[in-house]
């Protein structure tokens, strides 16, 4: 057949017309710099399996990633994010079922609300480092049954409450360095 994609990419992942302004798209990847949030919401991005957004102003609304339901890797770096979700059913990540890697770095998140990641059954790696986090609740990581790597380093976390990691049965690596931990409850894993 005729190759319609730049760089000879597989046409299944090629939809150059859907690539938002200030983004580069190819081979199932979309990398955006200084992205206007409405450009992401209004785009049909079913071809995106890898999404990186950096140096943007993002509000993690429930419909933000509605067009990225096939994404497996999402990186949000220095995007002025202040809240991960207001309620679990309003999580920006709730529709991204195949997500296995989520990295949220250098943002301004005060706390990780209960159940923000509940629908991410296949998530293996969660990195929320260097993002000003102070507060974790006992259900902050609820639903992450497949999680193997959790990085919450370089934040301002002072307390690890009981049962915080109790659902993380597959957890192999936990990075909590460079926090100001004062209290680690005895049942943090139980």
PDB file of N, CA, C and O in Angstrom, residues 87-134:
ATOM      1  N   UNK A  87     -12.505  14.390  43.112  1.00  0.00           N
ATOM      2  CA  UNK A  87     -13.140  13.154  43.585  1.00  0.00           C
ATOM      3  C   UNK A  87     -12.714  12.029  42.658  1.00  0.00           C
ATOM      4  O   UNK A  87     -12.443  12.276  41.487  1.00  0.00           O
ATOM      5  N   UNK A  88     -12.671  10.781  43.146  1.00  0.00           N
ATOM      6  CA  UNK A  88     -12.222   9.674  42.284  1.00  0.00           C
ATOM      7  C   UNK A  88     -12.992   9.561  40.974  1.00  0.00           C
ATOM      8  O   UNK A  88     -12.419   9.300  39.928  1.00  0.00           O
ATOM      9  N   UNK A  89     -14.286   9.779  41.012  1.00  0.00           N
ATOM     10  CA  UNK A  89     -15.076   9.672  39.780  1.00  0.00           C
ATOM     11  C   UNK A  89     -14.845  10.841  38.832  1.00  0.00           C
ATOM     12  O   UNK A  89     -15.313  10.832  37.695  1.00  0.00           O
ATOM     13  N   UNK A  90     -14.099  11.839  39.280  1.00  0.00           N
ATOM     14  CA  UNK A  90     -13.775  12.984  38.437  1.00  0.00           C
ATOM     15  C   UNK A  90     -12.285  13.018  38.079  1.00  0.00           C
ATOM     16  O   UNK A  90     -11.758  14.056  37.711  1.00  0.00           O
ATOM     17  N   UNK A  91     -11.612  11.898  38.189  1.00  0.00           N
ATOM     18  CA  UNK A  91     -10.184  11.835  37.887  1.00  0.00           C
ATOM     19  C   UNK A  91      -9.940  11.979  36.388  1.00  0.00           C
ATOM     20  O   UNK A  91     -10.641  11.388  35.571  1.00  0.00           O
ATOM     21  N   UNK A  92      -8.930  12.744  36.033  1.00  0.00           N
ATOM     22  CA  UNK A  92      -8.557  12.908  34.619  1.00  0.00           C
ATOM     23  C   UNK A  92      -8.066  11.600  34.017  1.00  0.00           C
ATOM     24  O   UNK A  92      -8.089  11.430  32.805  1.00  0.00           O
ATOM     25  N   UNK A  93      -7.666  10.666  34.866  1.00  0.00           N
ATOM     26  CA  UNK A  93      -7.085   9.411  34.395  1.00  0.00           C
ATOM     27  C   UNK A  93      -8.095   8.264  34.329  1.00  0.00           C
ATOM     28  O   UNK A  93      -7.754   7.165  33.922  1.00  0.00           O
ATOM     29  N   UNK A  94      -9.344   8.492  34.722  1.00  0.00           N
ATOM     30  CA  UNK A  94     -10.310   7.402  34.878  1.00  0.00           C
ATOM     31  C   UNK A  94     -10.609   6.621  33.603  1.00  0.00           C
ATOM     32  O   UNK A  94     -10.955   5.447  33.666  1.00  0.00           O
ATOM     33  N   UNK A  95     -10.467   7.221  32.449  1.00  0.00           N
ATOM     34  CA  UNK A  95     -10.792   6.536  31.195  1.00  0.00           C
ATOM     35  C   UNK A  95      -9.586   5.908  30.500  1.00  0.00           C
ATOM     36  O   UNK A  95      -9.725   5.308  29.451  1.00  0.00           O
ATOM     37  N   UNK A  96      -8.410   6.043  31.092  1.00  0.00           N
ATOM     38  CA  UNK A  96      -7.193   5.547  30.435  1.00  0.00           C
ATOM     39  C   UNK A  96      -6.847   4.178  31.019  1.00  0.00           C
ATOM     40  O   UNK A  96      -5.899   4.020  31.773  1.00  0.00           O
ATOM     41  N   UNK A  97      -7.617   3.197  30.664  1.00  0.00           N
ATOM     42  CA  UNK A  97      -7.486   1.856  31.239  1.00  0.00           C
ATOM     43  C   UNK A  97      -6.133   1.191  30.981  1.00  0.00           C
ATOM     44  O   UNK A  97      -5.626   0.514  31.864  1.00  0.00           O
ATOM     45  N   UNK A  98      -5.496   1.316  29.797  1.00  0.00           N
ATOM     46  CA  UNK A  98      -4.228   0.596  29.566  1.00  0.00           C
ATOM     47  C   UNK A  98      -2.981   1.280  30.137  1.00  0.00           C
ATOM     48  O   UNK A  98      -1.874   0.788  29.939  1.00  0.00           O
ATOM     49  N   UNK A  99      -3.139   2.379  30.868  1.00  0.00           N
ATOM     50  CA  UNK A  99      -1.991   3.133  31.372  1.00  0.00           C
ATOM     51  C   UNK A  99      -1.115   2.260  32.282  1.00  0.00           C
ATOM     52  O   UNK A  99      -1.606   1.668  33.241  1.00  0.00           O
ATOM     53  N   UNK A 100       0.183   2.184  31.969  1.00  0.00           N
ATOM     54  CA  UNK A 100       1.124   1.412  32.782  1.00  0.00           C
ATOM     55  C   UNK A 100       2.196   2.296  33.426  1.00  0.00           C
ATOM     56  O   UNK A 100       2.832   1.889  34.392  1.00  0.00           O
ATOM     57  N   UNK A 101       2.386   3.515  32.911  1.00  0.00           N
ATOM     58  CA  UNK A 101       3.432   4.404  33.419  1.00  0.00           C
ATOM     59  C   UNK A 101       2.872   5.816  33.509  1.00  0.00           C
ATOM     60  O   UNK A 101       2.397   6.362  32.521  1.00  0.00           O
ATOM     61  N   UNK A 102       2.909   6.401  34.710  1.00  0.00           N
ATOM     62  CA  UNK A 102       2.448   7.767  34.914  1.00  0.00           C
ATOM     63  C   UNK A 102       3.497   8.508  35.727  1.00  0.00           C
ATOM     64  O   UNK A 102       3.839   8.109  36.842  1.00  0.00           O
ATOM     65  N   UNK A 103       4.017   9.577  35.140  1.00  0.00           N
ATOM     66  CA  UNK A 103       5.022  10.404  35.799  1.00  0.00           C
ATOM     67  C   UNK A 103       4.508  11.834  35.852  1.00  0.00           C
ATOM     68  O   UNK A 103       4.175  12.423  34.824  1.00  0.00           O
ATOM     69  N   UNK A 104       4.445  12.375  37.063  1.00  0.00           N
ATOM     70  CA  UNK A 104       4.001  13.760  37.268  1.00  0.00           C
ATOM     71  C   UNK A 104       5.091  14.419  38.108  1.00  0.00           C
ATOM     72  O   UNK A 104       5.216  14.149  39.294  1.00  0.00           O
ATOM     73  N   UNK A 105       5.909  15.265  37.475  1.00  0.00           N
ATOM     74  CA  UNK A 105       7.060  15.844  38.164  1.00  0.00           C
ATOM     75  C   UNK A 105       7.046  17.364  38.090  1.00  0.00           C
ATOM     76  O   UNK A 105       6.555  17.958  37.138  1.00  0.00           O
ATOM     77  N   UNK A 106       7.632  17.945  39.133  1.00  0.00           N
ATOM     78  CA  UNK A 106       7.835  19.389  39.222  1.00  0.00           C
ATOM     79  C   UNK A 106       6.535  20.161  39.011  1.00  0.00           C
ATOM     80  O   UNK A 106       6.412  20.982  38.112  1.00  0.00           O
ATOM     81  N   UNK A 107       5.576  19.857  39.868  1.00  0.00           N
ATOM     82  CA  UNK A 107       4.298  20.558  39.875  1.00  0.00           C
ATOM     83  C   UNK A 107       4.038  21.115  41.259  1.00  0.00           C
ATOM     84  O   UNK A 107       4.933  21.117  42.101  1.00  0.00           O
ATOM     85  N   UNK A 108       2.842  21.588  41.525  1.00  0.00           N
ATOM     86  CA  UNK A 108       2.507  22.231  42.794  1.00  0.00           C
ATOM     87  C   UNK A 108       1.321  21.542  43.457  1.00  0.00           C
ATOM     88  O   UNK A 108       0.331  22.174  43.796  1.00  0.00           O
ATOM     89  N   UNK A 109       1.437  20.246  43.639  1.00  0.00           N
ATOM     90  CA  UNK A 109       0.354  19.436  44.200  1.00  0.00           C
ATOM     91  C   UNK A 109       0.497  19.417  45.713  1.00  0.00           C
ATOM     92  O   UNK A 109       1.522  18.976  46.238  1.00  0.00           O
ATOM     93  N   UNK A 110      -0.507  19.855  46.430  1.00  0.00           N
ATOM     94  CA  UNK A 110      -0.446  19.896  47.881  1.00  0.00           C
ATOM     95  C   UNK A 110      -0.689  18.524  48.509  1.00  0.00           C
ATOM     96  O   UNK A 110      -0.048  18.155  49.473  1.00  0.00           O
ATOM     97  N   UNK A 111      -1.639  17.764  47.938  1.00  0.00           N
ATOM     98  CA  UNK A 111      -1.968  16.454  48.500  1.00  0.00           C
ATOM     99  C   UNK A 111      -2.429  15.509  47.402  1.00  0.00           C
ATOM    100  O   UNK A 111      -2.800  15.926  46.308  1.00  0.00           O
ATOM    101  N   UNK A 112      -2.364  14.229  47.715  1.00  0.00           N
ATOM    102  CA  UNK A 112      -2.912  13.212  46.817  1.00  0.00           C
ATOM    103  C   UNK A 112      -4.229  12.770  47.427  1.00  0.00           C
ATOM    104  O   UNK A 112      -4.264  12.139  48.488  1.00  0.00           O
ATOM    105  N   UNK A 113      -5.312  13.136  46.772  1.00  0.00           N
ATOM    106  CA  UNK A 113      -6.640  12.843  47.279  1.00  0.00           C
ATOM    107  C   UNK A 113      -6.936  11.350  47.217  1.00  0.00           C
ATOM    108  O   UNK A 113      -6.335  10.609  46.445  1.00  0.00           O
ATOM    109  N   UNK A 114      -7.881  10.906  48.024  1.00  0.00           N
ATOM    110  CA  UNK A 114      -8.283   9.505  48.058  1.00  0.00           C
ATOM    111  C   UNK A 114      -8.801   9.043  46.706  1.00  0.00           C
ATOM    112  O   UNK A 114      -9.657   9.690  46.102  1.00  0.00           O
ATOM    113  N   UNK A 115      -8.299   7.922  46.224  1.00  0.00           N
ATOM    114  CA  UNK A 115      -8.855   7.248  45.063  1.00  0.00           C
ATOM    115  C   UNK A 115      -8.644   7.886  43.706  1.00  0.00           C
ATOM    116  O   UNK A 115      -9.292   7.503  42.745  1.00  0.00           O
ATOM    117  N   UNK A 116      -7.723   8.809  43.575  1.00  0.00           N
ATOM    118  CA  UNK A 116      -7.495   9.464  42.276  1.00  0.00           C
ATOM    119  C   UNK A 116      -7.043   8.499  41.189  1.00  0.00           C
ATOM    120  O   UNK A 116      -7.214   8.765  40.015  1.00  0.00           O
ATOM    121  N   UNK A 117      -6.459   7.381  41.594  1.00  0.00           N
ATOM    122  CA  UNK A 117      -5.904   6.433  40.626  1.00  0.00           C
ATOM    123  C   UNK A 117      -6.697   5.120  40.600  1.00  0.00           C
ATOM    124  O   UNK A 117      -6.226   4.113  40.091  1.00  0.00           O
ATOM    125  N   UNK A 118      -7.899   5.127  41.154  1.00  0.00           N
ATOM    126  CA  UNK A 118      -8.675   3.898  41.328  1.00  0.00           C
ATOM    127  C   UNK A 118      -8.879   3.087  40.058  1.00  0.00           C
ATOM    128  O   UNK A 118      -8.889   1.866  40.094  1.00  0.00           O
ATOM    129  N   UNK A 119      -9.055   3.717  38.947  1.00  0.00           N
ATOM    130  CA  UNK A 119      -9.369   2.996  37.706  1.00  0.00           C
ATOM    131  C   UNK A 119      -8.120   2.509  36.972  1.00  0.00           C
ATOM    132  O   UNK A 119      -8.235   1.857  35.946  1.00  0.00           O
ATOM    133  N   UNK A 120      -6.954   2.770  37.511  1.00  0.00           N
ATOM    134  CA  UNK A 120      -5.710   2.421  36.816  1.00  0.00           C
ATOM    135  C   UNK A 120      -5.226   1.031  37.250  1.00  0.00           C
ATOM    136  O   UNK A 120      -4.178   0.871  37.873  1.00  0.00           O
ATOM    137  N   UNK A 121      -5.974   0.024  36.876  1.00  0.00           N
ATOM    138  CA  UNK A 121      -5.713  -1.352  37.294  1.00  0.00           C
ATOM    139  C   UNK A 121      -4.419  -1.927  36.759  1.00  0.00           C
ATOM    140  O   UNK A 121      -3.888  -2.879  37.319  1.00  0.00           O
ATOM    141  N   UNK A 122      -3.893  -1.394  35.647  1.00  0.00           N
ATOM    142  CA  UNK A 122      -2.688  -1.947  35.029  1.00  0.00           C
ATOM    143  C   UNK A 122      -1.452  -1.087  35.267  1.00  0.00           C
ATOM    144  O   UNK A 122      -0.375  -1.400  34.770  1.00  0.00           O
ATOM    145  N   UNK A 123      -1.602  -0.005  36.030  1.00  0.00           N
ATOM    146  CA  UNK A 123      -0.476   0.896  36.271  1.00  0.00           C
ATOM    147  C   UNK A 123       0.643   0.159  37.012  1.00  0.00           C
ATOM    148  O   UNK A 123       0.418  -0.432  38.064  1.00  0.00           O
ATOM    149  N   UNK A 124       1.847   0.196  36.440  1.00  0.00           N
ATOM    150  CA  UNK A 124       3.021  -0.465  37.029  1.00  0.00           C
ATOM    151  C   UNK A 124       3.950   0.538  37.717  1.00  0.00           C
ATOM    152  O   UNK A 124       4.589   0.208  38.699  1.00  0.00           O
ATOM    153  N   UNK A 125       4.022   1.753  37.159  1.00  0.00           N
ATOM    154  CA  UNK A 125       4.931   2.766  37.688  1.00  0.00           C
ATOM    155  C   UNK A 125       4.184   4.077  37.892  1.00  0.00           C
ATOM    156  O   UNK A 125       3.529   4.570  36.977  1.00  0.00           O
ATOM    157  N   UNK A 126       4.290   4.623  39.106  1.00  0.00           N
ATOM    158  CA  UNK A 126       3.727   5.931  39.422  1.00  0.00           C
ATOM    159  C   UNK A 126       4.833   6.766  40.049  1.00  0.00           C
ATOM    160  O   UNK A 126       5.390   6.398  41.083  1.00  0.00           O
ATOM    161  N   UNK A 127       5.170   7.872  39.396  1.00  0.00           N
ATOM    162  CA  UNK A 127       6.197   8.786  39.893  1.00  0.00           C
ATOM    163  C   UNK A 127       5.577  10.165  40.059  1.00  0.00           C
ATOM    164  O   UNK A 127       5.175  10.787  39.082  1.00  0.00           O
ATOM    165  N   UNK A 128       5.473  10.593  41.307  1.00  0.00           N
ATOM    166  CA  UNK A 128       4.975  11.944  41.590  1.00  0.00           C
ATOM    167  C   UNK A 128       6.025  12.601  42.475  1.00  0.00           C
ATOM    168  O   UNK A 128       5.860  12.756  43.673  1.00  0.00           O
ATOM    169  N   UNK A 129       7.129  12.954  41.867  1.00  0.00           N
ATOM    170  CA  UNK A 129       8.247  13.493  42.630  1.00  0.00           C
ATOM    171  C   UNK A 129       8.411  14.984  42.388  1.00  0.00           C
ATOM    172  O   UNK A 129       7.954  15.520  41.393  1.00  0.00           O
ATOM    173  N   UNK A 130       9.059  15.614  43.364  1.00  0.00           N
ATOM    174  CA  UNK A 130       9.388  17.030  43.249  1.00  0.00           C
ATOM    175  C   UNK A 130       8.164  17.870  42.897  1.00  0.00           C
ATOM    176  O   UNK A 130       8.204  18.711  42.008  1.00  0.00           O
ATOM    177  N   UNK A 131       7.062  17.584  43.609  1.00  0.00           N
ATOM    178  CA  UNK A 131       5.791  18.251  43.276  1.00  0.00           C
ATOM    179  C   UNK A 131       5.112  18.920  44.470  1.00  0.00           C
ATOM    180  O   UNK A 131       3.915  19.165  44.442  1.00  0.00           O
ATOM    181  N   UNK A 132       5.857  19.182  45.530  1.00  0.00           N
ATOM    182  CA  UNK A 132       5.358  19.948  46.673  1.00  0.00           C
ATOM    183  C   UNK A 132       4.304  19.213  47.513  1.00  0.00           C
ATOM    184  O   UNK A 132       3.556  19.841  48.258  1.00  0.00           O
ATOM    185  N   UNK A 133       4.195  17.897  47.400  1.00  0.00           N
ATOM    186  CA  UNK A 133       3.176  17.142  48.142  1.00  0.00           C
ATOM    187  C   UNK A 133       3.482  17.183  49.633  1.00  0.00           C
ATOM    188  O   UNK A 133       4.602  16.911  50.059  1.00  0.00           O
ATOM    189  N   UNK A 134       2.449  17.512  50.408  1.00  0.00           N
ATOM    190  CA  UNK A 134       2.574  17.542  51.859  1.00  0.00           C
ATOM    191  C   UNK A 134       1.736  16.451  52.511  1.00  0.00           C
ATOM    192  O   UNK A 134       2.120  15.885  53.518  1.00  0.00           O
TER     193      UNK A 134
END
